[in-house]
Short mmCIF file of C-alpha atoms in Angstrom, two decimals:
data_model
loop_
_atom_site.label_atom_id
_atom_site.label_comp_id
_atom_site.label_asym_id
_atom_site.label_seq_id
_atom_site.Cartn_x
_atom_site.Cartn_y
_atom_site.Cartn_z
CA MET A 1 -74.88 60.66 62.31
CA THR A 2 -71.74 59.32 60.86
CA ILE A 3 -68.57 61.51 61.62
CA ILE A 4 -66.32 61.71 58.65
CA LYS A 5 -62.66 62.32 59.20
CA ALA A 6 -60.25 63.67 56.51
CA LYS A 7 -57.90 61.28 54.77
CA ASP A 8 -54.15 61.48 55.76
CA PHE A 9 -52.39 62.83 52.75
CA THR A 10 -49.11 63.10 54.60
CA GLU A 11 -47.40 60.83 52.18
CA LYS A 12 -47.93 63.38 49.46
CA LEU A 13 -46.12 66.18 51.45
CA SER A 14 -43.28 68.08 49.77
CA LYS A 15 -39.98 68.20 51.47
CA ALA A 16 -40.78 71.53 52.93
CA GLY A 17 -44.35 70.40 53.83
CA HIS A 18 -42.78 67.44 55.62
CA VAL A 19 -40.34 69.46 57.67
CA ARG A 20 -43.30 71.91 58.67
CA TYR A 21 -45.43 69.12 59.54
CA THR A 22 -42.89 67.40 61.90
CA LYS A 23 -41.91 70.84 63.36
CA GLN A 24 -45.39 72.51 63.48
CA ASN A 25 -45.67 72.31 67.28
CA ALA A 26 -42.30 73.77 67.99
CA SER A 27 -43.73 77.30 68.07
CA LEU A 28 -43.15 79.12 71.40
CA GLY A 29 -46.03 81.33 70.86
CA LYS A 30 -48.25 79.16 73.11
CA TYR A 31 -46.05 80.56 75.92
CA GLY A 32 -46.92 84.13 75.32
CA PRO A 33 -49.56 86.57 76.83
CA LYS A 34 -52.37 84.11 76.59
CA ASN A 35 -51.06 82.69 79.80
CA PRO A 36 -51.24 85.55 82.34
CA LYS A 37 -49.51 83.42 85.04
CA ILE A 38 -46.21 83.28 83.00
CA ILE A 39 -43.63 86.22 83.39
CA SER A 40 -42.09 86.22 80.03
CA LEU A 41 -38.41 86.99 79.55
CA GLY A 42 -38.33 84.85 76.55
CA LEU A 43 -40.38 86.15 73.74
CA GLY A 44 -39.05 89.12 71.60
CA ASP A 45 -42.50 90.86 71.55
CA PRO A 46 -42.25 94.65 71.87
CA ARG A 47 -44.11 96.46 74.69
CA PRO A 48 -47.56 97.47 73.45
CA ASP A 49 -47.18 100.82 75.21
CA THR A 50 -44.35 101.66 72.77
CA PHE A 51 -46.64 101.15 69.63
CA ILE A 52 -47.03 104.39 67.64
CA PHE A 53 -50.88 104.24 67.21
CA SER A 54 -53.28 104.29 70.10
CA GLU A 55 -56.48 104.53 67.99
CA VAL A 56 -57.32 103.94 64.31
CA SER A 57 -60.49 105.13 62.70
CA ALA A 58 -61.92 104.62 59.14
CA THR A 59 -65.01 105.96 57.53
CA VAL A 60 -67.11 103.30 55.68
CA ALA A 61 -67.95 104.43 52.14
CA ASN A 62 -71.57 105.11 51.68
CA LEU A 63 -71.71 103.05 48.35
CA TYR A 64 -75.44 102.37 48.27
CA ASN A 65 -76.30 105.98 47.32
CA LYS A 66 -73.81 106.60 44.65
CA ASP A 67 -75.12 107.03 41.11
CA GLY A 68 -78.55 106.08 42.05
CA SER A 69 -77.34 102.49 42.69
CA SER A 70 -79.61 101.94 45.67
CA ASP A 71 -83.15 102.97 46.77
CA SER A 72 -81.71 103.75 50.17
CA THR A 73 -82.17 107.31 51.42
CA ASP A 74 -79.82 106.92 54.39
CA SER A 75 -76.85 109.27 53.59
CA ALA A 76 -75.21 109.06 56.91
CA GLN A 77 -71.67 107.65 56.91
CA THR A 78 -70.30 105.11 59.38
CA THR A 79 -67.05 105.27 61.22
CA ILE A 80 -65.48 102.32 62.72
CA SER A 81 -62.65 102.50 65.23
CA LEU A 82 -60.01 100.44 66.87
CA SER A 83 -58.83 101.37 70.44
CA GLU A 84 -55.61 100.64 72.17
CA LYS A 85 -57.41 98.05 74.29
CA LYS A 86 -60.24 95.77 73.48
CA SER A 87 -63.48 97.55 74.24
CA PRO A 88 -65.90 96.13 76.78
CA GLY A 89 -68.35 93.82 75.15
CA SER A 90 -66.47 94.08 71.72
CA LEU A 91 -65.69 90.85 69.76
CA VAL A 92 -62.69 92.63 68.16
CA GLU A 93 -59.21 92.78 69.59
CA GLY A 94 -57.44 96.08 70.51
CA LEU A 95 -54.44 97.52 68.94
CA ASP A 96 -52.27 95.97 71.60
CA VAL A 97 -53.03 92.69 69.97
CA LEU A 98 -53.61 93.79 66.41
CA LEU A 99 -50.35 95.43 66.12
CA GLN A 100 -48.41 92.78 67.93
CA TYR A 101 -46.76 89.68 66.61
CA GLY A 102 -48.92 86.70 66.85
CA ASP A 103 -49.32 83.06 65.59
CA GLY A 104 -49.91 82.55 61.79
CA TYR A 105 -53.55 81.67 62.07
CA GLY A 106 -54.58 85.35 62.24
CA VAL A 107 -56.42 87.36 64.90
CA ARG A 108 -59.25 85.26 66.51
CA SER A 109 -62.05 87.60 65.82
CA LEU A 110 -61.71 87.51 61.92
CA LEU A 111 -60.76 83.85 62.18
CA GLY A 112 -64.03 83.17 63.95
CA TYR A 113 -65.99 85.15 61.37
CA ALA A 114 -64.32 83.24 58.48
CA LYS A 115 -64.94 79.84 60.04
CA ASN A 116 -68.68 80.63 60.65
CA LEU A 117 -69.00 81.92 56.97
CA VAL A 118 -67.35 78.91 55.67
CA LYS A 119 -69.66 76.59 57.73
CA ASN A 120 -72.77 78.19 56.72
CA SER A 121 -71.83 78.93 53.07
CA HIS A 122 -70.00 75.67 52.15
CA CYS A 123 -71.02 73.00 54.66
CA PRO A 124 -67.73 71.15 54.78
CA GLN A 125 -68.51 67.28 54.91
CA TYR A 126 -65.76 66.22 57.22
CA GLU A 127 -65.30 67.15 60.89
CA ASP A 128 -61.49 67.96 61.10
CA TRP A 129 -61.37 71.07 58.81
CA ASP A 130 -59.98 74.56 59.75
CA VAL A 131 -59.30 78.02 58.46
CA ILE A 132 -56.26 80.33 58.48
CA ILE A 133 -56.19 83.87 57.49
CA SER A 134 -54.17 84.74 54.32
CA CYS A 135 -53.02 87.82 52.61
CA GLY A 136 -55.33 87.19 49.73
CA SER A 137 -55.57 84.28 47.17
CA THR A 138 -52.08 84.84 45.67
CA ASP A 139 -50.48 84.44 49.15
CA GLY A 140 -52.81 81.43 49.66
CA LEU A 141 -51.85 79.81 46.36
CA ASP A 142 -48.10 80.01 47.19
CA LYS A 143 -48.58 78.42 50.48
CA ALA A 144 -51.09 75.67 49.33
CA THR A 145 -48.76 74.52 46.70
CA ASP A 146 -45.76 74.63 48.93
CA VAL A 147 -47.47 72.11 51.16
CA PHE A 148 -47.38 69.34 48.47
CA LEU A 149 -45.10 70.15 45.57
CA ASN A 150 -41.40 70.06 45.17
CA ASP A 151 -39.54 71.63 42.40
CA GLY A 152 -40.18 69.73 39.12
CA ASP A 153 -43.29 68.35 40.41
CA ASN A 154 -46.52 68.58 38.15
CA ILE A 155 -49.54 70.67 38.71
CA ILE A 156 -52.60 70.35 36.46
CA VAL A 157 -54.24 73.64 35.32
CA ASP A 158 -56.75 74.85 32.84
CA GLU A 159 -55.74 75.37 29.27
CA TYR A 160 -55.95 79.08 30.00
CA THR A 161 -55.61 80.26 33.59
CA TYR A 162 -54.52 83.03 35.98
CA ILE A 163 -51.45 84.57 34.78
CA ASN A 164 -49.90 85.11 38.26
CA ALA A 165 -50.56 81.41 39.01
CA ILE A 166 -48.55 80.48 35.93
CA LYS A 167 -45.79 82.73 37.10
CA THR A 168 -45.88 81.36 40.57
CA PHE A 169 -45.57 77.88 39.20
CA GLU A 170 -42.78 78.85 36.75
CA ALA A 171 -40.75 80.29 39.64
CA LYS A 172 -41.19 77.11 41.71
CA SER A 173 -40.08 74.94 38.70
CA TYR A 174 -43.50 73.15 38.58
CA ASN A 175 -44.26 71.30 35.44
CA GLN A 176 -47.71 72.78 34.40
CA VAL A 177 -50.02 70.07 32.80
CA SER A 178 -52.85 71.74 30.78
CA VAL A 179 -56.33 70.32 30.44
CA GLY A 180 -58.85 71.40 27.73
CA MET A 181 -61.82 73.60 28.52
CA ASP A 182 -65.38 74.34 27.21
CA THR A 183 -68.06 76.81 28.24
CA GLU A 184 -67.96 75.36 31.85
CA GLY A 185 -64.29 75.36 32.30
CA MET A 186 -62.13 72.17 32.63
CA ILE A 187 -63.56 69.21 30.84
CA PRO A 188 -63.76 66.04 33.24
CA GLU A 189 -63.31 63.63 30.42
CA GLU A 190 -60.15 65.40 29.39
CA LEU A 191 -58.93 65.47 32.95
CA ASP A 192 -59.40 61.69 33.17
CA ARG A 193 -57.80 61.11 29.88
CA VAL A 194 -54.69 63.28 30.82
CA CYS A 195 -54.45 61.43 34.19
CA SER A 196 -55.03 57.92 32.94
CA ASN A 197 -52.42 58.38 30.12
CA TRP A 198 -49.76 60.05 32.33
CA GLN A 199 -46.22 58.72 31.83
CA GLY A 200 -44.16 61.54 33.17
CA PRO A 201 -41.31 60.93 35.63
CA ASN A 202 -43.18 62.37 38.54
CA PRO A 203 -46.81 61.54 39.46
CA LEU A 204 -49.59 63.95 39.20
CA LYS A 205 -50.37 65.05 42.77
CA ALA A 206 -52.45 68.32 42.56
CA ILE A 207 -54.67 70.40 40.33
CA TYR A 208 -55.37 74.13 40.31
CA LEU A 209 -58.90 75.37 39.51
CA ILE A 210 -60.78 78.59 39.36
CA PRO A 211 -64.37 77.16 39.26
CA THR A 212 -66.34 80.40 39.35
CA GLY A 213 -65.92 83.21 37.01
CA GLN A 214 -62.70 81.72 35.87
CA ASN A 215 -59.69 84.15 35.02
CA PRO A 216 -59.29 84.64 32.15
CA THR A 217 -62.15 82.86 30.37
CA GLY A 218 -65.03 83.86 32.66
CA THR A 219 -66.45 80.34 32.68
CA THR A 220 -68.34 78.98 35.70
CA MET A 221 -68.66 75.26 36.54
CA SER A 222 -72.18 74.01 36.97
CA LEU A 223 -72.93 71.99 40.07
CA GLN A 224 -72.64 68.65 38.07
CA ARG A 225 -69.41 69.83 36.45
CA ARG A 226 -68.07 70.38 39.94
CA LYS A 227 -68.97 66.93 41.14
CA ASP A 228 -67.68 65.38 37.99
CA ILE A 229 -64.26 67.11 38.40
CA TYR A 230 -64.13 66.04 41.99
CA SER A 231 -64.97 62.47 41.15
CA VAL A 232 -62.06 62.40 38.59
CA CYS A 233 -59.80 63.88 41.27
CA GLN A 234 -60.76 61.13 43.69
CA LYS A 235 -60.01 58.48 41.08
CA HIS A 236 -56.69 59.75 40.49
CA ASP A 237 -56.10 60.82 44.13
CA LEU A 238 -55.36 64.45 43.28
CA ILE A 239 -55.18 67.49 45.83
CA ILE A 240 -57.51 70.16 44.52
CA ILE A 241 -56.51 73.77 45.11
CA GLU A 242 -59.94 75.61 44.62
CA ASP A 243 -59.13 79.40 44.07
CA ASP A 244 -62.50 81.30 44.29
CA PRO A 245 -61.91 85.14 44.46
CA TYR A 246 -65.01 85.70 42.35
CA TYR A 247 -67.32 83.49 44.44
CA TYR A 248 -69.83 86.26 45.52
CA ILE A 249 -69.87 87.87 42.05
CA GLN A 250 -72.33 85.46 40.64
CA PHE A 251 -75.20 86.54 38.40
CA GLY A 252 -77.36 83.39 38.61
CA ASP A 253 -79.92 83.28 35.89
CA ALA A 254 -79.95 87.09 35.18
CA PRO A 255 -79.91 87.36 31.29
CA VAL A 256 -78.31 90.08 29.35
CA ALA A 257 -80.77 93.11 29.32
CA ASP A 258 -80.91 96.85 28.59
CA GLY A 259 -79.85 99.33 31.35
CA GLU A 260 -83.42 100.06 32.40
CA THR A 261 -84.50 96.42 32.76
CA THR A 262 -81.37 95.70 34.56
CA LEU A 263 -82.41 98.02 37.34
CA SER A 264 -85.93 96.69 37.75
CA PRO A 265 -86.85 94.78 40.98
CA GLU A 266 -88.00 91.84 39.05
CA TYR A 267 -84.63 91.47 37.15
CA LEU A 268 -82.60 92.06 40.26
CA SER A 269 -84.53 89.33 42.17
CA LYS A 270 -82.72 86.83 39.70
CA LEU A 271 -79.38 87.65 41.25
CA PRO A 272 -78.28 85.06 43.83
CA GLY A 273 -77.24 87.28 46.55
CA THR A 274 -75.66 85.14 49.44
CA LYS A 275 -78.31 82.48 49.59
CA ASN A 276 -78.44 80.94 46.08
CA LEU A 277 -74.84 80.71 45.05
CA LEU A 278 -73.33 77.74 43.42
CA PRO A 279 -71.56 75.62 46.10
CA SER A 280 -67.81 75.26 46.73
CA MET A 281 -66.24 71.87 46.13
CA LEU A 282 -66.20 71.58 50.03
CA LEU A 283 -69.66 70.79 49.92
CA PHE A 284 -68.93 67.12 48.43
CA ASP A 285 -65.39 66.95 49.76
CA VAL A 286 -65.56 63.77 51.95
CA ASP A 287 -61.66 63.21 51.77
CA GLY A 288 -60.23 66.44 52.81
CA ARG A 289 -58.49 66.85 49.50
CA VAL A 290 -59.84 70.43 48.79
CA ILE A 291 -57.70 73.41 49.65
CA ARG A 292 -60.15 76.37 49.22
CA LEU A 293 -58.79 79.98 48.83
CA ASP A 294 -61.07 82.91 49.53
CA SER A 295 -60.38 86.53 49.22
CA MET A 296 -61.77 89.94 50.17
CA SER A 297 -60.16 91.70 47.25
CA LYS A 298 -63.03 91.75 44.94
CA LEU A 299 -65.65 92.55 47.52
CA MET A 300 -63.96 95.10 49.77
CA ALA A 301 -60.62 96.25 48.38
CA PRO A 302 -57.65 94.54 46.83
CA ASN A 303 -54.85 96.15 48.98
CA LEU A 304 -56.46 95.16 52.24
CA ARG A 305 -54.59 91.85 51.36
CA THR A 306 -56.98 89.67 53.35
CA GLY A 307 -58.49 86.35 52.69
CA TRP A 308 -58.62 82.95 54.17
CA ILE A 309 -57.72 79.25 53.40
CA THR A 310 -59.85 76.43 54.25
CA ALA A 311 -58.64 72.84 54.45
CA GLN A 312 -58.28 69.87 56.60
CA LYS A 313 -56.43 70.53 59.97
CA ARG A 314 -53.15 68.96 59.07
CA VAL A 315 -52.76 71.11 55.99
CA ILE A 316 -53.84 74.32 57.83
CA ASP A 317 -51.20 73.58 60.70
CA ILE A 318 -48.55 73.17 57.96
CA ILE A 319 -49.52 76.41 56.35
CA ARG A 320 -49.51 78.12 59.70
CA ALA A 321 -45.98 76.87 60.28
CA HIS A 322 -44.93 78.38 57.05
CA THR A 323 -46.61 81.59 57.86
CA ASP A 324 -44.91 81.69 61.17
CA THR A 325 -41.57 82.05 59.57
CA THR A 326 -42.48 84.36 56.56
CA LEU A 327 -45.42 86.84 57.01
CA ILE A 328 -45.79 85.95 60.71
CA ARG A 329 -49.45 86.75 60.04
CA ALA A 330 -51.74 88.90 57.88
CA ASN A 331 -51.86 92.70 58.44
CA GLY A 332 -53.35 93.45 61.91
CA LEU A 333 -54.96 96.69 60.87
CA SER A 334 -56.71 95.09 57.88
CA MET A 335 -57.84 92.22 59.99
CA GLY A 336 -59.03 94.43 62.84
CA LEU A 337 -61.06 96.93 60.52
CA LEU A 338 -62.60 94.05 58.78
CA SER A 339 -63.67 92.41 61.94
CA ARG A 340 -65.18 95.50 63.15
CA LEU A 341 -67.13 96.02 60.02
CA LEU A 342 -68.24 92.38 59.58
CA LEU A 343 -68.81 91.28 63.06
CA GLU A 344 -70.19 94.49 64.74
CA GLU A 345 -71.28 97.03 62.14
CA TRP A 346 -72.61 95.15 59.24
CA LYS A 347 -73.32 91.82 60.66
CA GLU A 348 -74.98 89.17 58.38
CA GLU A 349 -77.59 91.73 57.08
CA GLY A 350 -74.97 94.32 56.09
CA PHE A 351 -72.71 91.72 54.32
CA GLU A 352 -75.64 90.43 52.38
CA LYS A 353 -76.58 94.00 51.37
CA HIS A 354 -72.90 94.61 50.20
CA VAL A 355 -72.85 91.41 48.12
CA ALA A 356 -76.12 92.38 46.56
CA PHE A 357 -74.67 95.76 45.68
CA VAL A 358 -71.50 94.46 44.08
CA GLN A 359 -73.66 91.86 42.10
CA LYS A 360 -75.90 94.56 40.83
CA GLN A 361 -72.99 96.89 39.86
CA TYR A 362 -71.20 94.08 37.95
CA VAL A 363 -74.16 92.57 36.10
CA TYR A 364 -75.07 96.16 35.03
CA ARG A 365 -71.69 96.51 33.49
CA ARG A 366 -71.58 93.11 32.01
CA ASN A 367 -74.82 93.83 30.27
CA LEU A 368 -73.61 97.09 28.99
CA LEU A 369 -70.46 95.57 27.40
CA VAL A 370 -72.03 92.41 26.11
CA LYS A 371 -74.92 94.36 24.37
CA SER A 372 -72.30 96.79 22.71
CA MET A 373 -70.22 93.83 21.67
CA LYS A 374 -73.27 92.07 19.95
CA GLU A 375 -74.52 95.17 18.39
CA ARG A 376 -71.14 96.63 17.12
CA LEU A 377 -69.09 93.44 16.42
CA GLY A 378 -71.54 90.88 15.36
CA ASN A 379 -69.75 87.91 13.75
CA MET A 380 -66.38 89.53 13.89
CA ILE A 381 -65.95 87.82 17.29
CA GLU A 382 -67.26 84.81 19.19
CA PHE A 383 -67.77 84.64 23.04
CA SER A 384 -69.93 83.32 25.71
CA VAL A 385 -71.81 85.50 28.20
CA PRO A 386 -70.11 85.23 31.63
CA GLU A 387 -72.44 84.09 34.46
CA THR A 388 -70.04 85.31 37.26
CA GLY A 389 -67.04 87.43 37.66
CA MET A 390 -65.25 90.32 35.93
CA PHE A 391 -64.22 89.03 32.35
CA VAL A 392 -65.35 88.24 28.89
CA TRP A 393 -63.20 85.87 26.84
CA LEU A 394 -63.45 86.40 23.16
CA LYS A 395 -62.00 85.07 19.89
CA VAL A 396 -61.53 87.32 16.94
CA ASN A 397 -62.89 85.65 13.74
CA LEU A 398 -60.01 86.66 11.37
CA PRO A 399 -60.49 86.07 7.60
CA ASP A 400 -58.02 83.63 6.10
CA GLU A 401 -55.94 86.35 4.52
CA ALA A 402 -55.25 87.89 7.86
CA LYS A 403 -54.27 84.53 9.67
CA ARG A 404 -50.38 84.85 10.03
CA GLU A 405 -47.60 84.61 12.42
CA GLY A 406 -47.60 87.55 14.73
CA VAL A 407 -51.11 88.68 14.05
CA VAL A 408 -52.12 88.74 17.69
CA ASP A 409 -49.36 91.09 18.47
CA GLU A 410 -50.47 93.17 15.38
CA LEU A 411 -54.05 93.29 16.80
CA PHE A 412 -52.75 94.33 20.28
CA GLU A 413 -50.66 97.15 18.79
CA LYS A 414 -53.50 98.41 16.75
CA MET A 415 -55.85 98.41 19.74
CA THR A 416 -53.51 100.42 21.87
CA GLU A 417 -53.02 102.82 18.93
CA LYS A 418 -56.83 103.38 19.16
CA ASN A 419 -56.67 103.77 22.83
CA MET A 420 -58.39 100.74 23.92
CA LEU A 421 -56.91 97.85 25.76
CA MET A 422 -57.59 93.93 26.01
CA ILE A 423 -55.08 91.35 27.07
CA PRO A 424 -53.88 88.89 24.42
CA GLY A 425 -55.01 85.35 25.43
CA PHE A 426 -51.65 83.56 24.91
CA LEU A 427 -50.41 85.29 28.10
CA PHE A 428 -52.61 83.12 30.02
CA SER A 429 -51.66 79.84 28.42
CA ALA A 430 -49.65 77.48 30.51
CA ASP A 431 -48.31 75.82 27.31
CA GLN A 432 -45.97 78.67 26.33
CA LYS A 433 -43.65 75.98 24.48
CA ASN A 434 -46.45 75.49 21.85
CA PRO A 435 -45.47 77.84 19.03
CA ASN A 436 -49.00 77.98 17.90
CA VAL A 437 -50.51 79.41 20.90
CA LYS A 438 -49.24 82.89 20.39
CA ASP A 439 -51.20 83.39 17.09
CA ILE A 440 -54.67 82.12 18.21
CA PRO A 441 -56.60 85.35 18.51
CA TYR A 442 -58.14 85.20 22.02
CA PHE A 443 -58.48 88.24 24.17
CA ARG A 444 -59.58 88.95 27.72
CA ALA A 445 -61.75 91.96 28.36
CA THR A 446 -62.99 93.17 31.63
CA PHE A 447 -66.24 95.19 32.26
CA VAL A 448 -65.55 96.31 35.90
CA TYR A 449 -62.91 99.03 35.74
CA ALA A 450 -63.67 101.52 32.95
CA PRO A 451 -66.22 104.32 33.58
CA LEU A 452 -69.71 103.27 32.33
CA GLU A 453 -69.90 105.82 29.59
CA GLU A 454 -66.57 104.45 28.17
CA LEU A 455 -67.58 100.83 27.80
CA ASP A 456 -69.34 101.32 24.47
CA MET A 457 -66.70 103.75 23.36
CA ALA A 458 -64.04 101.02 23.73
CA ILE A 459 -66.01 98.59 21.72
CA GLU A 460 -66.43 101.25 19.03
CA ARG A 461 -62.73 101.45 18.88
CA LEU A 462 -62.26 97.75 18.79
CA GLU A 463 -64.85 97.75 15.74
CA THR A 464 -62.56 100.07 13.90
CA VAL A 465 -59.49 97.84 14.51
CA LEU A 466 -61.27 94.67 13.47
CA LEU A 467 -62.55 96.14 10.36
CA GLU A 468 -59.01 97.18 9.35
CA PHE A 469 -58.09 93.48 9.60
CA GLY A 470 -60.80 92.46 7.25
CA CYS A 471 -63.21 91.05 9.87
CA LYS A 472 -66.91 90.85 8.83
CA LYS A 473 -69.95 91.57 10.74
#
């Protein structure tokens, strides 16, 4: 079997990335408590016996019996605990480690879990890959771009993309180069055209993508689209930042159906669970050019602020050097509780059950909202049914007499007057200098937050607004 090593991209490093690359082994952490022979008078780690918590417990929500969402009859709740010291036979660190300073990689129990999940789910094609725990995808994005991009450098993005990514790039003075999209996300031919014709002062070095359930458009790249995008990135030697927070919220081939059908075993069997998901670009990354961002925010809870970054070892070590001097490492309590839950309470079977539960909840909501939109709005809007994630991206079909400067703002104000909210599409555009973007009547709707009984009510209110603007069903 041929062993593939990642390509060396150090010539592309940013100034900060280069400094961290050359200084990455300067950490004194290796002389800490891992070596019991050393009597440390050097490191400024507080004594664990002064820590304020000696035990932390959390009750795991019994989600699977709420609102008839599971056939399970087990109503017992589970409590997981973290003790002052690591329990005999446990894989999870004690609070003396979880609450202490540590290196930027993260606690070893969760790091091991993440590595195993990446290996089994995404099958990286080269040998020298690694993982580091992050504080979610936004933290990961900040660190990933910092490795390769300087102020004034270019980053390629979708025509419409994650609003916090746009703000992050603006704050870092990156030049955002937008590429056209279709119902599968970024168009490979458009990406190739932009790269081939590039004449800017700085080369194109990196691309930012959300391939699965893209925010805001809800598009999901097919397997072939992912391969085609990767091939173009190889051709033009681009670093790929693959942001995939909606990865496990895939709906597979499940069509839009009524509520009763959605709950049937035959319909639910169409959901992919954890075994039939579209692959990460890591699956065909033979160069080590993909930096993958994973997050627990959509599966567990957003403010656990826990995720991980997967990339070639050189890149992970640079990110670790960055983390050492900023966060130090992700929150110990969050990491410890997740480790206890995933490694010792749920294990693989429990994680699969939870993923299936989330997919079931969200496909049910998607179906309710989409059916309501089709029935109430008809030709007043156009949209594609999302196969993944949380969002529906729609365009209002305004009559000619309603097409005017400022009309999107008028629509938004009228919606809020009717007590319903969608986000105007221009806020997700990286091309804010284009004066025409603001008047293209795109909106992003989400089906995951509002109570079930209010989804149709919201679309009924939207129907009233669009009729006032002269839209025809």
